mmCIF file of N, CA and C in Angstrom:
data_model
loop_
_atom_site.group_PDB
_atom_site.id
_atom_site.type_symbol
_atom_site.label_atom_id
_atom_site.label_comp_id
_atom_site.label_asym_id
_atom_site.label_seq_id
_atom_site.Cartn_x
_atom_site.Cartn_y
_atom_site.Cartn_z
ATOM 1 N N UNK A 1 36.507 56.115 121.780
ATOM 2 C CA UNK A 1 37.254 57.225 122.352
ATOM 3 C C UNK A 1 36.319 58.335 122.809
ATOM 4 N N UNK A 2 35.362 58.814 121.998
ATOM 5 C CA UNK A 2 34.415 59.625 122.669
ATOM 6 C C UNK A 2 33.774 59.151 123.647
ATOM 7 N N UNK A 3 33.494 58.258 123.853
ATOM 8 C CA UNK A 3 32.290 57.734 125.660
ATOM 9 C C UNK A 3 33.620 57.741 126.380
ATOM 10 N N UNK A 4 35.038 57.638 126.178
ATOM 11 C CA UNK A 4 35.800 57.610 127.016
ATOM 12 C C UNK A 4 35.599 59.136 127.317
ATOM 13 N N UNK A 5 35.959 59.984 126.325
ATOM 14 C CA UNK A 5 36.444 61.488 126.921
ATOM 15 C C UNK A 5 34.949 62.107 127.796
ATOM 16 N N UNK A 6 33.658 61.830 127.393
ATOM 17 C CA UNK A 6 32.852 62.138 127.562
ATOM 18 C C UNK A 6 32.039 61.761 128.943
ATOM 19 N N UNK A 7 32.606 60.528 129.510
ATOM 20 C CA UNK A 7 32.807 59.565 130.381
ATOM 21 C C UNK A 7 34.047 60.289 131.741
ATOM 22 N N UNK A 8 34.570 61.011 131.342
ATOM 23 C CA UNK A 8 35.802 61.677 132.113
ATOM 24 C C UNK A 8 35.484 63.003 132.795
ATOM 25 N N UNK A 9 34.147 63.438 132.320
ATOM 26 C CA UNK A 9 33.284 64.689 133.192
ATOM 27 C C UNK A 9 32.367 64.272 133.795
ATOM 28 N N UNK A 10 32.559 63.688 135.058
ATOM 29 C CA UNK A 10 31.729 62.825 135.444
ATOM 30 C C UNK A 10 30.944 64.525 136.413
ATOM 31 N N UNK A 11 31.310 65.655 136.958
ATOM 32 C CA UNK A 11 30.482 66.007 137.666
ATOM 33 C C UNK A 11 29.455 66.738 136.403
ATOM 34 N N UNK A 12 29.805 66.910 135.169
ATOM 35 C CA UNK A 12 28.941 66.903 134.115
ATOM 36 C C UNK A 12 27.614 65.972 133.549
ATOM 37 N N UNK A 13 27.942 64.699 134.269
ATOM 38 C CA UNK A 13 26.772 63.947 133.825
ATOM 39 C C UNK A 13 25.489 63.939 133.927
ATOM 40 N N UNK A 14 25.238 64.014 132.175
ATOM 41 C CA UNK A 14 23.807 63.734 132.451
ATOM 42 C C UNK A 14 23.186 63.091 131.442
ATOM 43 N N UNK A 15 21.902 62.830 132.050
ATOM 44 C CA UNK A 15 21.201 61.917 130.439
ATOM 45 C C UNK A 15 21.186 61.961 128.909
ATOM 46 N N UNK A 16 21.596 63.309 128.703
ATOM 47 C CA UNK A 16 21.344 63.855 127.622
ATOM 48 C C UNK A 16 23.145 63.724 126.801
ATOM 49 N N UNK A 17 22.895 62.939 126.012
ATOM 50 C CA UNK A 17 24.647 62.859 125.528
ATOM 51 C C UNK A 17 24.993 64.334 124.436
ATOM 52 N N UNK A 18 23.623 64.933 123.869
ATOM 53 C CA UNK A 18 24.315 66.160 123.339
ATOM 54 C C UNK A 18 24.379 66.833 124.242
ATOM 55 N N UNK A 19 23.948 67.184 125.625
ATOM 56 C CA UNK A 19 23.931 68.265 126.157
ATOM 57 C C UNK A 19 25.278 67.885 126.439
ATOM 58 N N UNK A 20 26.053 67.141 127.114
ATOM 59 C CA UNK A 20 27.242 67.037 127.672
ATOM 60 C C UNK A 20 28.220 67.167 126.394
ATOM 61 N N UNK A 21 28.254 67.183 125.141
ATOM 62 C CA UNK A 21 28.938 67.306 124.429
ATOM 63 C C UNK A 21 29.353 68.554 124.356
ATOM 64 N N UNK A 22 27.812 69.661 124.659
ATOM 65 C CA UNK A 22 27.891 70.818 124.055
ATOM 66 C C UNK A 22 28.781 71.204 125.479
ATOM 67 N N UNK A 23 28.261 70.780 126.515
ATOM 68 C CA UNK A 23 29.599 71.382 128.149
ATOM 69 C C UNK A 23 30.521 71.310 127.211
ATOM 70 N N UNK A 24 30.938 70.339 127.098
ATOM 71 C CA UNK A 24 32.405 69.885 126.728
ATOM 72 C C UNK A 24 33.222 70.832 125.498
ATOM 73 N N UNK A 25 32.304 71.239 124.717
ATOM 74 C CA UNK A 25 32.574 72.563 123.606
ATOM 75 C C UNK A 25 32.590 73.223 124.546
ATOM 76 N N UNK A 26 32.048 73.678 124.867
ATOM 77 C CA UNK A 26 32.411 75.504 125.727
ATOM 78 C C UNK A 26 33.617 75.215 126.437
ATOM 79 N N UNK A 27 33.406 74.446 127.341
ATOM 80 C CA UNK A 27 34.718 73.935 127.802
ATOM 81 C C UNK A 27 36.215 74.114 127.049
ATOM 82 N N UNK A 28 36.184 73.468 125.570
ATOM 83 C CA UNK A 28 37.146 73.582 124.923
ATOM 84 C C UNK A 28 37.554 74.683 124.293
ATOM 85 N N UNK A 29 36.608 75.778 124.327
ATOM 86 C CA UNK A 29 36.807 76.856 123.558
ATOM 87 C C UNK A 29 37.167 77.561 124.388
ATOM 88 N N UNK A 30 36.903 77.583 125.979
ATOM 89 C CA UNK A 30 37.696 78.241 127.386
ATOM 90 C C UNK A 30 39.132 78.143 127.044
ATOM 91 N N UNK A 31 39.647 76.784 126.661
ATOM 92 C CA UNK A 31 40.970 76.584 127.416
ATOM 93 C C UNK A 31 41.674 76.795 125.799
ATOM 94 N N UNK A 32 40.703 77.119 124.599
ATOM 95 C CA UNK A 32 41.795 77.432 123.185
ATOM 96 C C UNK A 32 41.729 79.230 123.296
ATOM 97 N N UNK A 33 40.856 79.260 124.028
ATOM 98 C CA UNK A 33 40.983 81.035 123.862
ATOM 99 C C UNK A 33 42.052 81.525 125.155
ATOM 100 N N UNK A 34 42.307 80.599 126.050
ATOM 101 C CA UNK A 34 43.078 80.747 127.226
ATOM 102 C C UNK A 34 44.674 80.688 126.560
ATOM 103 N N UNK A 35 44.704 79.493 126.378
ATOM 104 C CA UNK A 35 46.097 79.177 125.376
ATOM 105 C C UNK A 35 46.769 80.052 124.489
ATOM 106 N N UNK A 36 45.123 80.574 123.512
ATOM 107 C CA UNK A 36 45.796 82.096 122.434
ATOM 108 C C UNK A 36 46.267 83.395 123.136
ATOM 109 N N UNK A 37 45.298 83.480 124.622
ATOM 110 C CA UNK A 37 45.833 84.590 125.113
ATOM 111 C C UNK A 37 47.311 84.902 125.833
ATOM 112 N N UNK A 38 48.057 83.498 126.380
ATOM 113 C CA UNK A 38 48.565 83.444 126.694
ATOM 114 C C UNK A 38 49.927 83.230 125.819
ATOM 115 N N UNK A 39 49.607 82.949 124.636
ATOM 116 C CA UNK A 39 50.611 83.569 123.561
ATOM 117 C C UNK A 39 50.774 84.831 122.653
ATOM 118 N N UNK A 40 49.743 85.219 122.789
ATOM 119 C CA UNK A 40 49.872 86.506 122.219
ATOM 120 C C UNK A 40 50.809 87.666 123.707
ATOM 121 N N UNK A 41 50.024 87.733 124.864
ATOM 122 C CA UNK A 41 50.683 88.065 125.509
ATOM 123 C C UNK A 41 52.333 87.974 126.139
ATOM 124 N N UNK A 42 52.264 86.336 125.772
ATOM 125 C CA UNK A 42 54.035 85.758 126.169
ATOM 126 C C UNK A 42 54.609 86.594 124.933
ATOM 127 N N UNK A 43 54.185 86.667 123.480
ATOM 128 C CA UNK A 43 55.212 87.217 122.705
ATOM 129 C C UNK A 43 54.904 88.792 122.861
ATOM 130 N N UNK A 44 54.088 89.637 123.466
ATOM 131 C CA UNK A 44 54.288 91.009 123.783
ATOM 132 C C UNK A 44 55.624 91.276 124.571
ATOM 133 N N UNK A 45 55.617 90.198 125.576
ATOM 134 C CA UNK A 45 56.886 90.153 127.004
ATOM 135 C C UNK A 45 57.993 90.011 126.476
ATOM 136 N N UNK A 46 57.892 89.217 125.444
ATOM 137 C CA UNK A 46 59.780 88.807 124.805
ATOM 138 C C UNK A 46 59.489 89.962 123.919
ATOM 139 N N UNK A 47 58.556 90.381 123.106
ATOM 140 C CA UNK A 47 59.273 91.914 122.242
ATOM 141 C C UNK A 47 59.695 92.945 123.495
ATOM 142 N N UNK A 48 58.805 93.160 124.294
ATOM 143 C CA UNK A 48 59.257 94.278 125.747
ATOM 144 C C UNK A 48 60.321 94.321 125.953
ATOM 145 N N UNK A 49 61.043 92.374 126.591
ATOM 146 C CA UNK A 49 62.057 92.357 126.761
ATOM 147 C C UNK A 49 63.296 92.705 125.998
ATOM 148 N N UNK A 50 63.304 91.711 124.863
ATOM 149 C CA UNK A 50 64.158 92.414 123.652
ATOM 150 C C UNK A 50 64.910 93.804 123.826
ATOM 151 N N UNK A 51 63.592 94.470 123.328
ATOM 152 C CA UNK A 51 63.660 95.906 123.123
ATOM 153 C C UNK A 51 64.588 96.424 124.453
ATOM 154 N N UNK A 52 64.041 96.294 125.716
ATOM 155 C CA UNK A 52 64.546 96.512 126.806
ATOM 156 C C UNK A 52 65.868 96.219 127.129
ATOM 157 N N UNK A 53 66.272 94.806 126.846
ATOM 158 C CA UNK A 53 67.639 94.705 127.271
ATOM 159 C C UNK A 53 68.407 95.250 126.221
ATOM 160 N N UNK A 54 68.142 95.782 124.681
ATOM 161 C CA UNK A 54 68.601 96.238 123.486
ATOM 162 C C UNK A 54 68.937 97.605 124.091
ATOM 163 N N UNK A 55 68.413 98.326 124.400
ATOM 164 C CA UNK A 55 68.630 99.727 125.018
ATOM 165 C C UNK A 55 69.221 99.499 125.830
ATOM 166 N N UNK A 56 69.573 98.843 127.489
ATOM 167 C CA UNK A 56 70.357 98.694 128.594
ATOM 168 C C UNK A 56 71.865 98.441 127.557
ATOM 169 N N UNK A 57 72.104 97.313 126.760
ATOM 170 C CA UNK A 57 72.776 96.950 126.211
ATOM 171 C C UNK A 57 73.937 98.021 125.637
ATOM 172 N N UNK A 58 72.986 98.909 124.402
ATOM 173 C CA UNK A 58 73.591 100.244 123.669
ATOM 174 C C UNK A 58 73.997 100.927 124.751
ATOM 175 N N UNK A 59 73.285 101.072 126.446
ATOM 176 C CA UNK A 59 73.679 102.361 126.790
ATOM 177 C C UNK A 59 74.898 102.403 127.916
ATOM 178 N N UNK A 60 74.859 100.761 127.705
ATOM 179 C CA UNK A 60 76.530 100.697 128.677
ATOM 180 C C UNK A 60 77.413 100.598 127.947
ATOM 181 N N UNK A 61 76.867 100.086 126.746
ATOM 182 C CA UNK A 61 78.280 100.201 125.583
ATOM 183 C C UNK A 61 78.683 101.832 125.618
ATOM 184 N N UNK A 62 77.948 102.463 125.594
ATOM 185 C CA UNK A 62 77.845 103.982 124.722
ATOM 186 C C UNK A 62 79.194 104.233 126.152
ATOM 187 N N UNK A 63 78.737 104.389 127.229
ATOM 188 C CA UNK A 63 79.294 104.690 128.800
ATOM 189 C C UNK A 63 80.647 104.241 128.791
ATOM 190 N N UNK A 64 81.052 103.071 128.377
ATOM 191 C CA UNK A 64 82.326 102.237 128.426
ATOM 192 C C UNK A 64 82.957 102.990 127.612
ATOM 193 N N UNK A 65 82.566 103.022 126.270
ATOM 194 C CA UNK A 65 83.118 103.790 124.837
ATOM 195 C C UNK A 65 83.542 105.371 125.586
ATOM 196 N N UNK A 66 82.696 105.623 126.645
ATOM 197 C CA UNK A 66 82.955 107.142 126.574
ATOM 198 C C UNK A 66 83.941 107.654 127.468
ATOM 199 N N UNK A 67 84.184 106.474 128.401
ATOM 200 C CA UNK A 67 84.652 106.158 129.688
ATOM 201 C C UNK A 67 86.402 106.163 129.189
ATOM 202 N N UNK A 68 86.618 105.357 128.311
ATOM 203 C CA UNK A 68 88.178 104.549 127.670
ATOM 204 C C UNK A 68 88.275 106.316 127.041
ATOM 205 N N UNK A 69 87.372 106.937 125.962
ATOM 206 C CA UNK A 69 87.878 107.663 125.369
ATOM 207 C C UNK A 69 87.981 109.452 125.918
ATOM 208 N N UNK A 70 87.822 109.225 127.479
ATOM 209 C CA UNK A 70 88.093 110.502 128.397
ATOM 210 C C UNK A 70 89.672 110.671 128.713
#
């Protein structure tokens, strides 16, 4: 399985089988630090949102409530 995955960066090739291993680390640590960022940020957007439609929510209730009781 490794000469396969290792075998699959072909514009990476080169003689040296640690050097291409070590591409292949950096490589992987690109796309796990890409992945974390992109969840930490996705769950900033759903608390934003939340919060956001939580307030729109209260403040048409509040309007309706105030609306019936004029």
């Amino acid at each position: 399985f490794q000469y396969f995955l290792t075998d699959s960066f072909d514009s990476f090739a080169s003689p040296d089988p640690q050097e291409q291993m070590e591409k292949i680390k950096n490589i992987t640590v690109i796309f796990v630090s890409l992945a974390a960022a992109m969840w930490v940020l996705s769950y900033f957007y759903w608390v934003l949102l939340s919060n956001f439609s939580l307030r729109v929510s209260r403040r048409i209730k509040e309007k309706y409530l105030a609306a019936i009781l004029e």
